[in-house]
Tab-separated table of C-alpha atoms in Angstrom:
chain	number	residue	atom	x	y	z
A	110	MET	CA	0.000	0.000	0.000
A	111	ASN	CA	2.827	2.319	0.883
A	112	THR	CA	4.633	1.365	-2.302
A	113	VAL	CA	1.642	2.192	-4.474
A	114	GLY	CA	1.197	5.462	-2.648
A	115	LYS	CA	4.805	6.476	-3.203
A	116	ARG	CA	4.588	5.759	-6.933
A	117	ARG	CA	1.447	7.798	-7.304
A	118	LEU	CA	2.638	10.699	-5.149
A	119	PRO	CA	4.651	12.548	-7.816
A	120	VAL	CA	1.777	12.251	-10.284
A	121	LEU	CA	-0.711	13.392	-7.678
A	122	MET	CA	1.514	16.313	-6.682
A	123	ALA	CA	1.998	17.430	-10.266
A	124	LEU	CA	-1.711	17.171	-10.952
A	125	SER	CA	-2.573	19.087	-7.797
A	126	MET	CA	-0.126	21.846	-8.602
A	127	SER	CA	-1.459	22.016	-12.103
A	128	VAL	CA	-5.019	22.384	-10.856
A	129	ALA	CA	-4.043	24.854	-8.144
A	130	CYS	CA	-2.086	27.084	-10.474
A	131	SER	CA	-3.585	26.280	-13.875
A	132	LYS	CA	-5.736	29.414	-13.956
A	133	GLU	CA	-2.687	31.570	-13.519
A	134	TYR	CA	-0.912	30.062	-16.501
A	135	GLU	CA	-3.935	30.578	-18.773
A	136	ILE	CA	-4.032	34.367	-18.345
A	137	THR	CA	-2.832	36.084	-21.480
A	138	PRO	CA	-2.140	39.821	-21.351
A	139	ILE	CA	-4.566	41.495	-23.753
A	140	GLU	CA	-5.308	45.192	-24.053
A	141	ALA	CA	-8.929	45.916	-23.217
A	142	GLU	CA	-11.168	46.725	-26.164
A	143	VAL	CA	-13.628	49.404	-25.117
A	144	ASP	CA	-16.967	49.288	-26.893
A	145	PRO	CA	-19.498	51.465	-25.048
A	146	GLY	CA	-22.305	49.993	-27.147
A	147	SER	CA	-21.686	46.606	-25.538
A	148	TYR	CA	-22.321	47.659	-21.949
A	149	MET	CA	-24.573	50.692	-22.308
A	150	GLU	CA	-28.318	50.414	-22.471
A	151	CYS	CA	-28.589	51.459	-26.130
A	152	PRO	CA	-26.411	51.071	-29.229
A	153	PHE	CA	-24.641	53.782	-31.227
A	154	SER	CA	-25.887	54.698	-34.697
A	155	GLU	CA	-24.221	56.259	-37.701
A	156	THR	CA	-24.681	59.941	-38.486
A	157	ASP	CA	-24.444	61.915	-41.723
A	158	GLU	CA	-20.745	62.308	-40.975
A	159	ALA	CA	-19.079	58.920	-41.476
A	160	SER	CA	-16.571	59.450	-38.703
A	161	ILE	CA	-19.219	60.131	-36.022
A	162	SER	CA	-21.715	57.805	-34.349
A	163	VAL	CA	-24.318	58.865	-31.813
A	164	TYR	CA	-25.615	57.115	-28.719
A	165	ASP	CA	-29.253	56.275	-29.385
A	166	CYS	CA	-30.485	57.140	-25.885
A	167	ASN	CA	-28.984	60.596	-25.445
A	168	PRO	CA	-28.731	62.584	-23.281
A	169	VAL	CA	-26.453	60.708	-20.900
A	170	PHE	CA	-26.358	63.535	-18.360
A	171	ASP	CA	-28.717	66.378	-17.529
A	172	THR	CA	-28.863	66.861	-13.798
A	173	THR	CA	-28.225	64.884	-10.660
A	174	GLY	CA	-31.200	66.458	-8.916
A	175	GLU	CA	-29.098	67.735	-6.024
A	176	SER	CA	-30.788	70.452	-3.998
A	177	TRP	CA	-27.763	72.784	-4.009
A	178	GLY	CA	-27.709	73.027	-7.820
A	179	PRO	CA	-30.749	71.790	-9.718
A	180	GLU	CA	-29.720	73.601	-12.925
A	181	VAL	CA	-26.527	72.283	-14.471
A	182	GLY	CA	-24.429	74.765	-16.438
A	183	SER	CA	-20.983	74.049	-17.796
A	184	VAL	CA	-19.635	70.509	-17.658
A	185	GLY	CA	-16.196	68.916	-17.650
A	186	PHE	CA	-15.854	65.225	-18.492
A	187	TYR	CA	-13.039	62.822	-17.770
A	188	THR	CA	-12.825	59.097	-18.325
A	189	ASN	CA	-10.780	57.338	-15.677
A	190	MET	CA	-9.427	54.103	-17.103
A	191	VAL	CA	-9.628	51.303	-14.520
A	192	MET	CA	-7.559	48.395	-15.842
A	193	GLY	CA	-8.216	49.797	-19.308
A	194	HIS	CA	-11.967	50.107	-18.769
A	195	PRO	CA	-13.821	53.404	-18.518
A	196	VAL	CA	-15.210	54.828	-15.305
A	197	TYR	CA	-16.773	58.114	-16.311
A	198	GLN	CA	-16.426	61.178	-14.145
A	199	ILE	CA	-18.073	64.513	-14.606
A	200	TRP	CA	-17.595	67.867	-12.912
A	201	TYR	CA	-20.371	70.373	-13.316
A	202	GLY	CA	-21.085	73.905	-12.407
A	203	ALA	CA	-24.644	74.249	-11.213
A	204	SER	CA	-26.870	76.951	-9.830
A	205	MET	CA	-30.229	77.390	-8.165
A	206	ASP	CA	-31.634	79.050	-11.309
A	207	GLY	CA	-30.158	78.529	-14.782
A	208	ASP	CA	-31.804	81.696	-16.134
A	209	ASP	CA	-30.356	83.894	-13.396
A	210	TYR	CA	-26.732	84.784	-14.068
A	211	LEU	CA	-26.311	85.852	-10.451
A	212	ALA	CA	-27.874	82.826	-8.731
A	213	ASP	CA	-26.022	80.890	-6.033
A	214	TRP	CA	-23.598	78.455	-7.651
A	215	GLY	CA	-21.460	75.442	-6.880
A	216	VAL	CA	-19.311	72.761	-8.488
A	217	GLY	CA	-20.035	69.078	-8.018
A	218	THR	CA	-18.746	65.780	-9.320
A	219	ALA	CA	-20.367	62.470	-10.126
A	220	VAL	CA	-19.106	59.108	-11.387
A	221	SER	CA	-20.650	56.443	-13.566
A	222	THR	CA	-19.549	52.932	-14.480
A	223	ASN	CA	-21.868	52.733	-17.494
A	224	GLY	CA	-21.870	56.301	-18.774
A	225	THR	CA	-25.517	56.966	-18.005
A	226	ASP	CA	-26.239	56.361	-14.317
A	227	TRP	CA	-24.482	58.958	-12.185
A	228	GLU	CA	-23.511	58.815	-8.543
A	229	PRO	CA	-22.979	62.329	-7.109
A	230	HIS	CA	-20.262	62.692	-4.512
A	231	PRO	CA	-21.657	63.047	-0.997
A	232	ASP	CA	-19.430	66.097	-0.353
A	233	ASN	CA	-20.991	68.114	-3.223
A	234	PRO	CA	-20.755	71.018	-3.793
A	235	LEU	CA	-16.977	70.754	-3.810
A	236	LEU	CA	-16.579	74.447	-4.546
A	237	SER	CA	-19.105	77.215	-4.099
A	238	GLU	CA	-19.343	80.954	-4.021
A	239	VAL	CA	-17.514	82.912	-1.362
A	240	SER	CA	-18.967	86.240	-0.261
A	241	ASP	CA	-17.067	89.266	-1.557
A	242	ALA	CA	-14.790	87.075	-3.680
A	243	TRP	CA	-14.069	88.066	-7.282
A	244	GLU	CA	-16.288	85.205	-8.554
A	245	GLN	CA	-19.033	85.491	-5.941
A	246	ASP	CA	-21.826	85.906	-8.501
A	247	GLY	CA	-21.102	83.139	-10.936
A	248	MET	CA	-18.851	80.643	-12.639
A	249	THR	CA	-19.023	79.073	-16.094
A	250	ALA	CA	-16.812	77.640	-18.847
A	251	LEU	CA	-15.616	74.868	-16.526
A	252	GLN	CA	-12.631	72.930	-17.868
A	253	ILE	CA	-10.968	69.891	-16.303
A	254	VAL	CA	-7.834	67.925	-17.102
A	255	ARG	CA	-5.964	65.113	-15.396
A	256	ASP	CA	-2.297	66.080	-14.996
A	257	ASP	CA	-0.837	62.601	-14.481
A	258	ARG	CA	2.719	63.862	-14.295
A	259	ASN	CA	1.899	65.880	-11.175
A	260	GLU	CA	-0.744	63.457	-9.860
A	261	ARG	CA	-3.497	66.047	-9.792
A	262	TYR	CA	-6.599	67.278	-11.527
A	263	VAL	CA	-6.603	70.864	-12.756
A	264	MET	CA	-9.711	72.984	-13.185
A	265	ALA	CA	-10.069	76.318	-14.956
A	266	TYR	CA	-13.209	78.408	-15.155
A	267	GLN	CA	-14.597	81.828	-15.845
A	268	GLY	CA	-15.804	83.595	-12.721
A	269	TYR	CA	-17.512	86.924	-12.280
A	270	SER	CA	-19.139	89.384	-9.966
A	271	PHE	CA	-21.585	92.174	-10.788
A	272	ASP	CA	-22.232	95.167	-8.569
A	273	GLY	CA	-25.275	96.356	-10.501
A	274	PHE	CA	-23.221	98.618	-12.755
A	275	GLU	CA	-20.023	96.859	-13.662
A	276	TRP	CA	-18.893	93.294	-14.274
A	277	LEU	CA	-15.622	91.944	-12.906
A	278	ILE	CA	-14.839	88.916	-15.068
A	279	GLY	CA	-11.770	86.705	-14.870
A	280	VAL	CA	-10.266	83.250	-15.129
A	281	GLY	CA	-9.805	81.094	-12.053
A	282	VAL	CA	-7.789	77.920	-11.581
A	283	ALA	CA	-7.843	75.217	-8.914
A	284	SER	CA	-6.157	71.864	-8.356
A	285	SER	CA	-7.025	68.661	-6.602
A	286	PRO	CA	-5.179	65.410	-5.852
A	287	ASP	CA	-8.367	63.339	-6.068
A	288	GLY	CA	-10.905	65.383	-8.011
A	289	VAL	CA	-12.884	65.985	-4.842
A	290	SER	CA	-10.825	68.235	-2.559
A	291	TRP	CA	-10.088	71.381	-4.543
A	292	THR	CA	-7.774	74.254	-3.711
A	293	ARG	CA	-8.197	77.540	-5.528
A	294	SER	CA	-4.989	79.234	-6.619
A	295	GLY	CA	-3.993	82.135	-4.415
A	296	ALA	CA	-3.308	84.051	-7.639
A	297	ASN	CA	-6.970	83.997	-8.740
A	298	PRO	CA	-8.156	85.552	-10.894
A	299	VAL	CA	-5.096	84.529	-12.888
A	300	LEU	CA	-6.420	86.530	-15.849
A	301	GLU	CA	-8.877	89.437	-15.965
A	302	GLN	CA	-11.060	90.435	-18.852
A	303	ARG	CA	-10.385	94.160	-18.407
A	304	ILE	CA	-6.593	93.832	-18.684
A	305	ASP	CA	-4.783	94.353	-21.978
A	306	TYR	CA	-2.415	91.391	-22.373
A	307	GLY	CA	-0.475	93.055	-25.172
A	308	GLY	CA	-1.451	94.555	-28.525
A	309	GLY	CA	-4.982	95.180	-27.340
A	310	LEU	CA	-5.627	91.517	-26.508
A	311	TYR	CA	-8.370	90.886	-23.954
A	312	ILE	CA	-8.998	87.356	-22.665
A	313	THR	CA	-12.618	86.167	-22.584
A	314	TRP	CA	-12.803	82.732	-20.944
A	315	PRO	CA	-10.996	79.347	-20.925
A	316	PHE	CA	-11.852	76.917	-23.740
A	317	ALA	CA	-9.855	73.843	-22.796
A	318	LEU	CA	-6.992	72.447	-20.759
A	319	TYR	CA	-4.460	69.952	-22.086
A	320	ALA	CA	-1.844	68.052	-20.079
A	321	GLY	CA	1.006	66.606	-22.115
A	322	GLU	CA	2.624	63.289	-21.261
A	323	GLY	CA	5.881	65.094	-20.589
A	324	GLY	CA	4.271	67.344	-18.015
A	325	GLY	CA	3.021	70.872	-18.198
A	326	VAL	CA	-0.513	72.148	-18.602
A	327	THR	CA	-1.601	74.134	-21.643
A	328	ALA	CA	-4.699	76.311	-21.619
A	329	TYR	CA	-6.641	77.257	-24.712
A	330	LEU	CA	-8.342	80.594	-24.233
A	331	GLY	CA	-10.631	83.010	-25.994
A	332	GLY	CA	-9.140	86.377	-26.869
A	333	GLN	CA	-10.470	89.512	-28.560
A	334	THR	CA	-8.770	92.514	-30.064
A	335	SER	CA	-10.672	95.696	-30.906
A	336	GLY	CA	-14.018	94.043	-30.218
A	337	GLY	CA	-13.525	91.611	-33.098
A	338	PRO	CA	-14.314	87.901	-33.133
A	339	VAL	CA	-13.139	85.672	-30.304
A	340	HIS	CA	-10.036	83.873	-31.541
A	341	MET	CA	-8.279	81.046	-29.778
A	342	TYR	CA	-5.050	81.726	-27.934
A	343	VAL	CA	-2.823	79.387	-25.998
A	344	ALA	CA	-1.101	79.828	-22.643
A	345	GLN	CA	1.484	77.701	-20.883
A	346	LEU	CA	0.840	77.414	-17.158
A	347	SER	CA	3.548	77.490	-14.538
A	348	GLU	CA	3.777	74.375	-12.381
A	349	ASP	CA	1.997	76.123	-9.510
A	350	LEU	CA	-0.702	77.213	-12.035
A	351	ALA	CA	-0.379	80.842	-10.972
A	352	ASP	CA	1.361	82.245	-14.053
A	353	TRP	CA	-0.216	82.004	-17.512
A	354	ASN	CA	2.190	82.799	-20.313
A	355	ILE	CA	0.018	83.744	-23.303
A	356	MET	CA	1.397	83.422	-26.848
A	357	ASP	CA	1.059	86.640	-28.837
A	358	GLU	CA	-0.670	85.221	-31.900
A	359	PRO	CA	-3.907	83.203	-32.022
A	360	VAL	CA	-3.523	79.484	-32.700
A	361	LEU	CA	-6.940	79.309	-34.358
A	362	GLU	CA	-8.705	82.299	-35.858
A	363	ALA	CA	-12.479	82.599	-35.883
A	364	GLY	CA	-14.015	83.131	-39.354
A	365	PRO	CA	-14.180	83.931	-42.136
A	366	GLU	CA	-16.327	80.788	-42.310
A	367	SER	CA	-19.911	81.555	-41.312
A	368	TYR	CA	-20.065	78.888	-38.571
A	369	ASP	CA	-17.437	80.614	-36.400
A	370	LYS	CA	-17.390	84.147	-37.779
A	371	ALA	CA	-18.255	85.684	-34.388
A	372	GLY	CA	-15.939	83.498	-32.392
A	373	ILE	CA	-15.024	80.310	-30.620
A	374	ALA	CA	-16.759	79.427	-27.353
A	375	ASP	CA	-15.341	76.122	-26.152
A	376	ALA	CA	-12.903	73.410	-27.213
A	377	SER	CA	-11.335	70.097	-26.318
A	378	VAL	CA	-8.000	68.776	-27.523
A	379	VAL	CA	-6.791	65.170	-27.772
A	380	LYS	CA	-3.882	63.480	-29.495
A	381	VAL	CA	-4.050	60.266	-31.532
A	382	GLY	CA	-0.766	59.090	-32.991
A	383	ASP	CA	1.005	62.150	-34.324
A	384	THR	CA	-2.132	64.202	-34.829
A	385	TYR	CA	-3.895	66.548	-32.463
A	386	TYR	CA	-7.669	66.809	-32.808
A	387	MET	CA	-9.433	69.895	-31.581
A	388	PHE	CA	-13.210	69.786	-31.325
A	389	TYR	CA	-14.490	73.287	-30.822
A	390	VAL	CA	-17.729	75.219	-30.536
A	391	GLY	CA	-17.895	78.045	-33.047
A	392	PHE	CA	-20.632	80.663	-33.063
A	393	SER	CA	-21.862	83.169	-35.597
A	394	GLU	CA	-23.730	85.760	-33.509
A	395	TRP	CA	-23.868	87.419	-30.110
A	396	GLU	CA	-26.899	88.024	-27.946
A	397	GLU	CA	-27.236	90.611	-25.219
A	398	ILE	CA	-27.691	89.442	-21.632
A	399	ALA	CA	-27.883	91.366	-18.364
A	400	GLY	CA	-25.869	94.494	-17.707
A	401	GLY	CA	-24.611	94.905	-21.263
A	402	ALA	CA	-22.768	91.575	-21.273
A	403	GLN	CA	-22.997	89.292	-24.316
A	404	SER	CA	-23.300	85.556	-24.817
A	405	PRO	CA	-22.654	83.396	-27.937
A	406	ARG	CA	-25.574	82.451	-30.203
A	407	LEU	CA	-25.948	80.068	-33.172
A	408	SER	CA	-23.201	77.724	-32.069
A	409	THR	CA	-22.058	74.496	-33.718
A	410	LEU	CA	-19.486	71.754	-33.190
A	411	ASN	CA	-16.428	71.891	-35.430
A	412	LEU	CA	-13.103	70.149	-35.881
A	413	ALA	CA	-9.547	71.299	-36.495
A	414	THR	CA	-6.413	69.163	-36.699
A	415	SER	CA	-2.755	69.865	-36.114
A	416	ARG	CA	0.632	68.166	-36.134
A	417	SER	CA	2.168	70.602	-33.674
A	418	GLY	CA	-0.690	71.475	-31.347
A	419	ILE	CA	-0.020	75.119	-32.174
A	420	SER	CA	-0.972	75.636	-35.827
A	421	TRP	CA	-4.428	74.253	-36.684
A	422	GLU	CA	-6.331	73.462	-39.873
A	423	LYS	CA	-10.115	73.550	-39.942
A	424	HIS	CA	-11.912	70.460	-41.216
A	425	PRO	CA	-13.567	71.011	-44.623
A	426	SER	CA	-16.827	69.364	-43.499
A	427	ASN	CA	-17.438	71.794	-40.640
A	428	PRO	CA	-19.790	72.170	-38.905
A	429	LEU	CA	-20.147	68.571	-37.715
A	430	PRO	CA	-23.777	67.415	-37.935
A	431	VAL	CA	-24.524	66.838	-34.261
A	432	ASN	CA	-26.632	69.869	-33.295
A	433	LEU	CA	-30.181	69.012	-32.252
A	434	THR	CA	-31.961	72.272	-33.047
A	435	SER	CA	-32.410	74.109	-36.339
A	436	GLU	CA	-30.906	77.208	-34.759
A	437	PRO	CA	-27.843	75.426	-33.389
A	438	GLU	CA	-27.235	75.712	-29.639
A	439	VAL	CA	-24.230	73.484	-28.992
A	440	SER	CA	-22.654	75.066	-25.934
A	441	ALA	CA	-19.810	72.820	-24.774
A	442	ILE	CA	-17.591	69.932	-25.826
A	443	ALA	CA	-15.418	67.446	-23.983
A	444	SER	CA	-13.380	64.687	-25.608
A	445	GLN	CA	-11.048	61.902	-24.679
A	446	VAL	CA	-9.193	59.115	-26.461
A	447	VAL	CA	-10.392	55.700	-25.315
A	448	GLY	CA	-8.926	52.778	-27.212
A	449	ASP	CA	-8.741	53.765	-30.867
A	450	GLN	CA	-11.703	56.114	-30.791
A	451	ILE	CA	-12.326	59.621	-29.558
A	452	HIS	CA	-15.255	59.843	-27.178
A	453	LEU	CA	-17.210	63.092	-27.343
A	454	TRP	CA	-19.613	64.646	-24.861
A	455	VAL	CA	-21.600	67.428	-26.491
A	456	THR	CA	-23.755	69.823	-24.478
A	457	ASP	CA	-26.818	70.857	-26.446
A	458	ASN	CA	-30.441	71.912	-26.081
A	459	TYR	CA	-32.563	68.835	-25.331
A	460	GLY	CA	-35.861	70.708	-25.158
A	461	ASP	CA	-36.463	71.587	-21.535
A	462	SER	CA	-32.843	72.232	-20.692
A	463	ASN	CA	-29.256	71.817	-21.730
A	464	ALA	CA	-27.941	68.277	-21.381
A	465	VAL	CA	-24.976	66.194	-22.502
A	466	GLY	CA	-25.022	63.714	-25.391
A	467	TYR	CA	-22.487	60.975	-26.031
A	468	TYR	CA	-20.826	60.513	-29.434
A	469	LEU	CA	-17.929	58.477	-30.825
A	470	PHE	CA	-15.475	59.778	-33.385
A	471	ASP	CA	-13.328	57.444	-35.476
A	472	PRO	CA	-10.132	59.315	-36.413
A	473	SER	CA	-9.095	56.626	-38.904
A	474	SER	CA	-12.045	57.476	-41.143
A	475	LEU	CA	-10.933	61.040	-41.840
B	37	MET	CA	5.407	15.080	6.511
B	38	ARG	CA	4.196	14.312	3.000
B	39	ALA	CA	1.349	16.758	3.435
B	40	MET	CA	3.755	19.471	4.549
B	41	LEU	CA	6.020	18.817	1.574
B	42	TRP	CA	3.078	18.870	-0.845
B	43	THR	CA	1.813	22.167	0.586
B	44	ALA	CA	5.238	23.712	0.396
B	45	MET	CA	5.666	22.703	-3.238
B	46	VAL	CA	2.257	23.973	-4.251
B	47	LEU	CA	2.918	27.298	-2.572
B	48	ALA	CA	6.327	27.536	-4.216
B	49	GLY	CA	4.811	26.788	-7.617
B	50	CYS	CA	2.174	29.460	-7.214
B	51	ALA	CA	4.531	31.996	-5.711
B	52	THR	CA	6.394	32.298	-8.997
B	53	LYS	CA	3.230	33.821	-10.499
B	54	GLU	CA	2.477	36.182	-7.666
B	55	GLY	CA	1.535	39.086	-9.940
B	56	VAL	CA	-1.009	37.052	-11.844
B	57	SER	CA	-2.546	35.906	-8.577
B	58	ALA	CA	-2.989	39.556	-7.685
B	59	CYS	CA	-4.859	40.051	-10.971
B	60	THR	CA	-7.259	37.298	-10.008
B	61	SER	CA	-7.823	39.037	-6.705
B	62	VAL	CA	-8.192	42.454	-8.359
B	63	CYS	CA	-10.830	41.099	-10.728
B	64	GLY	CA	-12.569	39.434	-7.838
B	65	VAL	CA	-13.204	42.944	-6.571
B	66	LEU	CA	-13.745	44.850	-9.834
B	67	PHE	CA	-15.834	42.289	-11.704
B	68	ASP	CA	-17.360	39.903	-9.164
B	69	GLU	CA	-17.893	42.100	-6.148
B	70	CYS	CA	-18.325	45.605	-7.571
B	71	GLN	CA	-19.657	44.561	-11.004
B	72	LEU	CA	-18.097	47.371	-13.022
B	73	GLU	CA	-20.207	47.268	-16.141
B	74	SER	CA	-17.564	47.890	-18.774
B	75	PHE	CA	-15.766	44.609	-17.965
B	76	ALA	CA	-17.078	41.942	-20.341
B	77	SER	CA	-16.137	38.932	-18.181
B	78	PHE	CA	-13.886	37.845	-15.352
B	79	GLU	CA	-11.406	36.404	-17.830
B	80	GLU	CA	-11.376	39.623	-19.847
B	81	CYS	CA	-10.682	41.528	-16.636
B	82	GLU	CA	-7.767	39.220	-15.822
B	83	SER	CA	-6.301	39.622	-19.306
B	84	SER	CA	-6.606	43.405	-19.069
B	85	CYS	CA	-5.020	43.323	-15.631
B	86	ALA	CA	-2.101	41.238	-16.891
B	87	TYR	CA	-1.707	43.698	-19.767
B	88	ALA	CA	-1.748	46.597	-17.311
B	89	GLU	CA	0.939	44.868	-15.273
B	90	GLN	CA	3.073	44.509	-18.382
B	91	ARG	CA	2.712	48.252	-18.933
B	92	GLY	CA	3.846	49.109	-15.428
B	93	ALA	CA	0.793	48.865	-13.191
B	94	LYS	CA	1.704	47.831	-9.662
B	95	VAL	CA	-0.916	45.134	-9.383
B	96	ASP	CA	0.038	43.901	-5.912
B	97	TRP	CA	-0.336	47.415	-4.496
B	98	TYR	CA	-3.463	47.901	-6.558
B	99	ASP	CA	-4.875	44.763	-4.972
B	100	GLU	CA	-4.025	46.005	-1.482
B	101	CYS	CA	-5.612	49.359	-2.268
B	102	LEU	CA	-8.819	47.707	-3.493
B	103	ALA	CA	-8.977	45.628	-0.322
B	104	ASN	CA	-9.407	48.884	1.599
B	105	VAL	CA	-12.199	50.218	-0.623
B	106	SER	CA	-15.413	50.444	1.325
B	107	GLU	CA	-18.596	49.093	-0.223
B	108	CYS	CA	-17.357	49.312	-3.821
B	109	ASN	CA	-17.022	53.089	-3.575
B	110	THR	CA	-16.318	54.107	-7.186
B	111	TYR	CA	-14.375	57.204	-6.164
B	112	GLU	CA	-12.018	55.078	-4.073
B	113	ILE	CA	-11.601	52.570	-6.918
B	114	VAL	CA	-10.597	55.421	-9.226
B	115	GLU	CA	-8.077	56.592	-6.640
B	116	CYS	CA	-6.525	53.106	-6.555
B	117	GLU	CA	-6.152	53.322	-10.337
B	118	ASN	CA	-4.582	56.778	-10.136
B	119	GLU	CA	-2.095	55.623	-7.508
B	120	HIS	CA	-1.152	52.188	-8.824
B	121	GLY	CA	-2.383	51.920	-12.419
B	122	TRP	CA	-0.435	52.720	-15.562
């Protein structure tokens, strides 16, 4: 009996080890293939533009229903990749009344594992107005980027206050190690709309933030000279985010095309291979709002590409056919490369209110 | 004695694939326990995890981080990725 047992022992041991560890040997490293249509409730459909598909059950975000900010304004999207799979995160400026430019405001965040169901953070609002601060009456044009090199998120926004006669409008910046605890820069407002930044250049609001792999944050900004159209300028931010070094010349000029003849309102920049893709909101008219201030009107989504990230070429098929209303009201754009596609979140008029729709862009089809 | 020897050998055999074992544990949290919807299957999660490890993810630390996540808190999962992913 002992003899038989000894003969079988090596076989038994090998078999046991094989069973115990077999699963480990079967694992083959494979890059995740992200197909939102496979895990979201609805599929994506083709549009008139071959490179763009649209989620059939848009919008994917309108409001979280939080009492501190029932009306969502500007939105910043970021897709956190967890083991190569998307966990969507959104930061949103919200106010008690979307039609009141001076209503109480705050900034919140929410996450989603499927792109449609959002879980607001229990600490919302993460930022809110501070009495007598330069941006006590409002914030908009929220932009977010993940600066991996410095292990932080960076936020830029337009803030303002209005004393009944005069607007004080500027650009603010804040940073956060986790996207939840934010610290405003002590240098805020880092830019002011009433200051001439050289050659009669006045900065309007931030369009986009971009963090390069090598470090450093770039801001794309609106700028006007002599009351002309809002062109796009670029600024390099110091590591502490306090100093914004603005290049003298615009990197993308508004007009003469009709879709952006009055200016550029928002943008988002990504890089695929050697090419930068800039999705931007162009507008063709202004409309008057309170206190003599103006806001963009007739706004569409457009595309420009670049090899350098500095000099851009507008796409010949602009504007991209994503706007929902006959008088186009696209107000914001966020984009991110996920796998081999560019994911787009487009803020538009969904009837009762502005909301965010989800689109996919295939850069290989250009 | 034989049982002790057998146990020791099995442990030694598995120990050489410690990183892959961590992937199995990581996917036990991400796919089985927390049911992140963009993962197609447990096996797909493991393959993605192994790929992430090849690209520099610190999967053992990732696994430890996930063990401290309370009730599948998505924000904490994202933080684990930011700290130990690639």
